[in-house]
Amino acid sequence: MKFCTVKQYFDDENNNNVTNGIATTVIPLPNKHLKIKANNKEMEQYEQELLRNVMPQELTKLILAANYLNFKEALDFFCRTVANAIQNKSVDYVRKFFGLESDFEPGEEEKLCKEFAWSFEGVDED
Amino acid sequence: MKLRLRSLESKQTIKIELPNPSSTLQQLKQTLSQSLSSSSSLYFSLNRKDELHASSPETTLQSLGITSGDLIFFTHNPAAFSSQSQSLVPNSSSSVQQQPPNPKPNPNSPNQNMSEKAEITPSDQETPEHEISDSETDVDMSDSTTANLLQEDDEETLGGEISGSGSGSVPSGAETMELDDGSSVLSRKKYFEHYFLRRVLREELGGGDGSDHKLMVIAIHAVLSESGFVGFDSVSGMRVDGFHLPDVWPSKAFTMSLCYTLPELLGTVNVNGNYNVPESIVLKFQNMGHCINIYGWAKGGSGLHHVCLNENRFVPALESVWVVNGDSNDEIKNQDGFLETEVFEFWKIVKDGIALPLLIDLCEKAGLVPPPCFMRLPTELKLKIFESLPGVDLAKVGCVCSDLRYLSSSNELWKQKFEEEFGNGTGAKRLFNWKEEFQSSWDRKKKRKREGRQRRQGFSHLRMMRNVNPFMLPSVLRGQHDHMPCFVAPSPFRQVERFRVPWNVPRCTFEESDD
């Protein structure tokens, strides 16, 4: 039942959503899940290893793949990973992480910072 | 109701009690003058930037958004509160009545909470309004249209899209400014009645079926503008920032096409004096009864993207963006909650279904750098990521860029954050602006923590002193007189216990002294 979309994926030649590399990462996940079902910690370790060297862009593609394949657990996990990665980090770090640029006016940005000064306490160093 | 009045210059705070929640601004001025024993005129503001102004002598303080316990700044200097733009409706509406062809005020009304990209330049102000009906308008207009959409709070969100639609659709000048007044109404907790607006806008938009379609088309145009597209005229290749919608809108099925491209692709002038636009997308609007179909494709590309929108669902929400009924605050709050979600849904559908895919397609075709990978995620997935983020980090995300600011301003999201952090204490009492609720609760929590820490530090200091001189007479140490009348060496355990008690009891009294 987790793989109803996967079958469709293999049938569908012209698929831009999921590249091969991503598929090889995402698809074996459920098997591993089954094997290490009882032992959550091992699963966590496995997942941490998997994602240690993954760039944000890769992560985005993983999310899209998991979404396309309708793979809820993987999707949740990847989204949580992104959230953890930017948790308690500064605004600049978040910008760099996502590869975004600030399109605010300088005055506007200052105002924003002032308004959200309450959220800037206790931020990790980059 | 009780109000705190603080002088802008001297920071002196006066507490005033008004007998009646429906007191007017005039009464407040009189009461304050009496307590100051001065008779010079007074000017009030809630945020030290925008003046509080009553459009009529009977306007109650409540309708201005003032409630019991509010802090209001006052000054005798009439120029102290000079808003950068006509941000509060009463000011602007009074000027509407005076001279219709006023220079167009800044559509981005700086708000108490947030000010948008105030990209209005002086040239914009001078442009006579009737030029809007020309295909070409100032570049700045489009920028301000874009900026209008990138607004934050739920109220502002509502205000945003209409300013965009205002500049696009309305041919005559006076209407545009009134529209801006409508959007500028939505500063924190201020609601006014705009029958005059609604009537005129209805007339202008033709009423009946036509206006609904126009509204939808304008709103879709607004979403595209926000995503970075610019409209252009396919014949001349010139950039078009407003568009001239047909006056007579057939109620039966109709089709209409618009061309869009990216600013980078607006090429240079070629031999014939026309601009060369290498790549573009075409949007086709097709009306079928209550639904409007939108087809978009990149010229020469293969992908076709389609979205079908139900007018009955979205038109009321989009309409509410510019016209707010100020009957009762509670009603508005209810409405705002629902309608704001609907506007957000609309934005999400159009963005994910049309704008983003077309943006990616166009970039691919034109060989441009595609938007950052994260931004290419559908809105739902972005929101999913934000769901796992704690509230403070969500606030930081809002400071990153304007797209994320809009996304992170979703009221539903903040409600969830609030409940995660502070539990469901307030219940359904307040139905709007969960972000502010979160912020104030967070501030309170931090304050309590800080005070707790200070108290602990203070006590541990005392304890340290005591430990150094365990057999000194009690009178040497502060605060122990009443407890240690005899000369017996104080028992360490008793002392510790005495100090420990205050920590567990929440000290509510401390928090109220925040003047």
PDB file of C-alpha atoms in Angstrom, chain B residues 363-502:
ATOM      1  CA  CYS B 363      13.183  29.612 -16.285  1.00  0.00           C
ATOM      2  CA  GLU B 364      14.037  26.306 -17.838  1.00  0.00           C
ATOM      3  CA  LYS B 365      13.096  27.463 -21.295  1.00  0.00           C
ATOM      4  CA  ALA B 366      14.874  30.743 -21.028  1.00  0.00           C
ATOM      5  CA  GLY B 367      17.920  29.243 -19.459  1.00  0.00           C
ATOM      6  CA  LEU B 368      17.598  31.364 -16.372  1.00  0.00           C
ATOM      7  CA  VAL B 369      18.549  30.251 -12.922  1.00  0.00           C
ATOM      8  CA  PRO B 370      15.481  28.599 -11.456  1.00  0.00           C
ATOM      9  CA  PRO B 371      14.172  29.870  -8.163  1.00  0.00           C
ATOM     10  CA  PRO B 372      15.870  28.436  -5.077  1.00  0.00           C
ATOM     11  CA  CYS B 373      14.989  24.807  -4.580  1.00  0.00           C
ATOM     12  CA  PHE B 374      13.207  25.448  -1.358  1.00  0.00           C
ATOM     13  CA  MET B 375      10.912  27.969  -2.939  1.00  0.00           C
ATOM     14  CA  ARG B 376      10.039  25.426  -5.587  1.00  0.00           C
ATOM     15  CA  LEU B 377       8.361  23.281  -2.999  1.00  0.00           C
ATOM     16  CA  PRO B 378       4.601  23.446  -3.091  1.00  0.00           C
ATOM     17  CA  THR B 379       3.108  25.627  -0.411  1.00  0.00           C
ATOM     18  CA  GLU B 380       1.659  22.670   1.434  1.00  0.00           C
ATOM     19  CA  LEU B 381       5.046  21.105   1.886  1.00  0.00           C
ATOM     20  CA  LYS B 382       6.595  24.353   3.044  1.00  0.00           C
ATOM     21  CA  LEU B 383       3.853  24.651   5.612  1.00  0.00           C
ATOM     22  CA  LYS B 384       4.494  21.084   6.665  1.00  0.00           C
ATOM     23  CA  ILE B 385       8.063  21.980   7.437  1.00  0.00           C
ATOM     24  CA  PHE B 386       6.965  25.007   9.400  1.00  0.00           C
ATOM     25  CA  GLU B 387       4.611  22.872  11.421  1.00  0.00           C
ATOM     26  CA  SER B 388       7.566  21.128  13.006  1.00  0.00           C
ATOM     27  CA  LEU B 389       9.263  24.412  13.757  1.00  0.00           C
ATOM     28  CA  PRO B 390       8.925  26.032  17.181  1.00  0.00           C
ATOM     29  CA  GLY B 391       7.234  29.414  17.333  1.00  0.00           C
ATOM     30  CA  VAL B 392      10.371  31.495  17.761  1.00  0.00           C
ATOM     31  CA  ASP B 393      11.931  30.007  14.676  1.00  0.00           C
ATOM     32  CA  LEU B 394       8.795  30.622  12.709  1.00  0.00           C
ATOM     33  CA  ALA B 395       9.132  34.287  13.547  1.00  0.00           C
ATOM     34  CA  LYS B 396      12.700  34.226  12.279  1.00  0.00           C
ATOM     35  CA  VAL B 397      11.645  32.570   9.065  1.00  0.00           C
ATOM     36  CA  GLY B 398       9.349  35.514   8.499  1.00  0.00           C
ATOM     37  CA  CYS B 399      12.364  37.815   8.440  1.00  0.00           C
ATOM     38  CA  VAL B 400      14.095  35.972   5.636  1.00  0.00           C
ATOM     39  CA  CYS B 401      12.278  37.128   2.545  1.00  0.00           C
ATOM     40  CA  SER B 402       8.911  38.477   1.564  1.00  0.00           C
ATOM     41  CA  ASP B 403       7.528  35.192   0.262  1.00  0.00           C
ATOM     42  CA  LEU B 404       8.318  33.470   3.506  1.00  0.00           C
ATOM     43  CA  ARG B 405       6.953  36.381   5.434  1.00  0.00           C
ATOM     44  CA  TYR B 406       3.542  35.901   3.913  1.00  0.00           C
ATOM     45  CA  LEU B 407       3.712  32.169   4.408  1.00  0.00           C
ATOM     46  CA  SER B 408       4.771  32.403   8.000  1.00  0.00           C
ATOM     47  CA  SER B 409       2.018  34.854   8.773  1.00  0.00           C
ATOM     48  CA  SER B 410      -0.704  32.264   8.486  1.00  0.00           C
ATOM     49  CA  ASN B 411      -2.984  32.646  11.454  1.00  0.00           C
ATOM     50  CA  GLU B 412      -3.743  28.953  11.652  1.00  0.00           C
ATOM     51  CA  LEU B 413      -0.070  28.174  11.922  1.00  0.00           C
ATOM     52  CA  TRP B 414       0.422  30.643  14.734  1.00  0.00           C
ATOM     53  CA  LYS B 415      -2.606  29.299  16.551  1.00  0.00           C
ATOM     54  CA  GLN B 416      -0.983  25.893  16.479  1.00  0.00           C
ATOM     55  CA  LYS B 417       2.306  27.320  17.743  1.00  0.00           C
ATOM     56  CA  PHE B 418       0.539  29.116  20.531  1.00  0.00           C
ATOM     57  CA  GLU B 419      -1.219  25.986  21.649  1.00  0.00           C
ATOM     58  CA  GLU B 420       2.008  24.021  21.517  1.00  0.00           C
ATOM     59  CA  GLU B 421       3.841  26.518  23.622  1.00  0.00           C
ATOM     60  CA  PHE B 422       1.250  27.784  26.032  1.00  0.00           C
ATOM     61  CA  GLY B 423      -1.525  25.259  25.972  1.00  0.00           C
ATOM     62  CA  ASN B 424      -5.115  25.918  25.215  1.00  0.00           C
ATOM     63  CA  GLY B 425      -5.623  28.380  28.012  1.00  0.00           C
ATOM     64  CA  THR B 426      -7.422  31.215  26.311  1.00  0.00           C
ATOM     65  CA  GLY B 427      -9.809  28.987  24.474  1.00  0.00           C
ATOM     66  CA  ALA B 428     -11.820  30.565  21.733  1.00  0.00           C
ATOM     67  CA  LYS B 429     -11.838  33.958  23.325  1.00  0.00           C
ATOM     68  CA  ARG B 430      -9.801  35.640  20.687  1.00  0.00           C
ATOM     69  CA  LEU B 431     -10.147  34.534  17.149  1.00  0.00           C
ATOM     70  CA  PHE B 432      -7.520  36.508  15.416  1.00  0.00           C
ATOM     71  CA  ASN B 433      -3.880  37.384  15.302  1.00  0.00           C
ATOM     72  CA  TRP B 434      -2.447  34.414  17.052  1.00  0.00           C
ATOM     73  CA  LYS B 435       0.993  35.704  16.227  1.00  0.00           C
ATOM     74  CA  GLU B 436       0.525  38.645  18.551  1.00  0.00           C
ATOM     75  CA  GLU B 437      -0.874  36.392  21.225  1.00  0.00           C
ATOM     76  CA  PHE B 438       2.168  34.219  20.920  1.00  0.00           C
ATOM     77  CA  GLN B 439       4.476  37.173  21.097  1.00  0.00           C
ATOM     78  CA  SER B 440       2.894  38.665  24.194  1.00  0.00           C
ATOM     79  CA  SER B 441       2.750  35.319  25.976  1.00  0.00           C
ATOM     80  CA  TRP B 442       6.360  34.697  25.078  1.00  0.00           C
ATOM     81  CA  ASP B 443       7.351  38.090  26.415  1.00  0.00           C
ATOM     82  CA  ARG B 444       5.513  37.432  29.629  1.00  0.00           C
ATOM     83  CA  LYS B 445       7.155  34.066  30.001  1.00  0.00           C
ATOM     84  CA  LYS B 446      10.588  35.538  29.422  1.00  0.00           C
ATOM     85  CA  LYS B 447       9.926  38.256  31.942  1.00  0.00           C
ATOM     86  CA  ARG B 448       8.888  35.753  34.543  1.00  0.00           C
ATOM     87  CA  LYS B 449      12.010  33.727  33.862  1.00  0.00           C
ATOM     88  CA  ARG B 450      14.193  36.774  34.141  1.00  0.00           C
ATOM     89  CA  GLU B 451      12.622  37.831  37.387  1.00  0.00           C
ATOM     90  CA  GLY B 452      12.880  34.352  38.766  1.00  0.00           C
ATOM     91  CA  ARG B 453      16.549  34.313  37.900  1.00  0.00           C
ATOM     92  CA  GLN B 454      17.124  37.693  39.504  1.00  0.00           C
ATOM     93  CA  ARG B 455      15.377  36.708  42.661  1.00  0.00           C
ATOM     94  CA  ARG B 456      17.345  33.518  42.849  1.00  0.00           C
ATOM     95  CA  GLN B 457      20.565  35.394  42.335  1.00  0.00           C
ATOM     96  CA  GLY B 458      19.637  37.861  45.019  1.00  0.00           C
ATOM     97  CA  PHE B 459      18.854  35.155  47.530  1.00  0.00           C
ATOM     98  CA  SER B 460      21.861  33.064  46.766  1.00  0.00           C
ATOM     99  CA  HIS B 461      23.959  36.149  47.349  1.00  0.00           C
ATOM    100  CA  LEU B 462      22.491  36.494  50.804  1.00  0.00           C
ATOM    101  CA  ARG B 463      22.941  32.851  51.484  1.00  0.00           C
ATOM    102  CA  MET B 464      26.560  33.079  50.507  1.00  0.00           C
ATOM    103  CA  MET B 465      27.078  35.884  52.937  1.00  0.00           C
ATOM    104  CA  ARG B 466      25.454  33.865  55.628  1.00  0.00           C
ATOM    105  CA  ASN B 467      27.610  30.866  54.939  1.00  0.00           C
ATOM    106  CA  VAL B 468      30.748  32.921  55.221  1.00  0.00           C
ATOM    107  CA  ASN B 469      29.767  34.173  58.672  1.00  0.00           C
ATOM    108  CA  PRO B 470      27.525  31.537  60.134  1.00  0.00           C
ATOM    109  CA  PHE B 471      27.751  32.801  63.683  1.00  0.00           C
ATOM    110  CA  MET B 472      27.352  36.455  63.096  1.00  0.00           C
ATOM    111  CA  LEU B 473      24.472  38.153  64.726  1.00  0.00           C
ATOM    112  CA  PRO B 474      21.387  38.094  62.605  1.00  0.00           C
ATOM    113  CA  SER B 475      21.020  41.817  62.534  1.00  0.00           C
ATOM    114  CA  VAL B 476      24.037  42.086  60.242  1.00  0.00           C
ATOM    115  CA  LEU B 477      22.233  40.287  57.459  1.00  0.00           C
ATOM    116  CA  ARG B 478      19.438  41.964  55.607  1.00  0.00           C
ATOM    117  CA  GLY B 479      15.882  40.834  55.898  1.00  0.00           C
ATOM    118  CA  GLN B 480      16.301  38.520  58.781  1.00  0.00           C
ATOM    119  CA  HIS B 481      15.374  40.783  61.640  1.00  0.00           C
ATOM    120  CA  ASP B 482      11.858  39.707  62.058  1.00  0.00           C
ATOM    121  CA  HIS B 483      12.689  36.057  61.784  1.00  0.00           C
ATOM    122  CA  MET B 484      15.730  35.927  63.980  1.00  0.00           C
ATOM    123  CA  PRO B 485      15.029  37.746  67.185  1.00  0.00           C
ATOM    124  CA  CYS B 486      17.414  35.656  69.260  1.00  0.00           C
ATOM    125  CA  PHE B 487      21.143  35.292  69.117  1.00  0.00           C
ATOM    126  CA  VAL B 488      21.168  31.694  68.197  1.00  0.00           C
ATOM    127  CA  ALA B 489      23.105  30.981  65.051  1.00  0.00           C
ATOM    128  CA  PRO B 490      20.640  30.737  62.252  1.00  0.00           C
ATOM    129  CA  SER B 491      19.902  27.281  61.174  1.00  0.00           C
ATOM    130  CA  PRO B 492      20.999  26.831  57.595  1.00  0.00           C
ATOM    131  CA  PHE B 493      18.050  24.678  56.758  1.00  0.00           C
ATOM    132  CA  ARG B 494      15.516  27.103  58.004  1.00  0.00           C
ATOM    133  CA  GLN B 495      17.033  29.858  55.978  1.00  0.00           C
ATOM    134  CA  VAL B 496      17.048  27.889  52.827  1.00  0.00           C
ATOM    135  CA  GLU B 497      13.473  27.002  53.302  1.00  0.00           C
ATOM    136  CA  ARG B 498      12.508  30.577  53.844  1.00  0.00           C
ATOM    137  CA  PHE B 499      14.145  31.600  50.630  1.00  0.00           C
ATOM    138  CA  ARG B 500      12.711  28.783  48.716  1.00  0.00           C
ATOM    139  CA  VAL B 501       9.093  29.607  49.278  1.00  0.00           C
ATOM    140  CA  PRO B 502       8.843  32.716  47.113  1.00  0.00           C
TER     141      PRO B 502
END
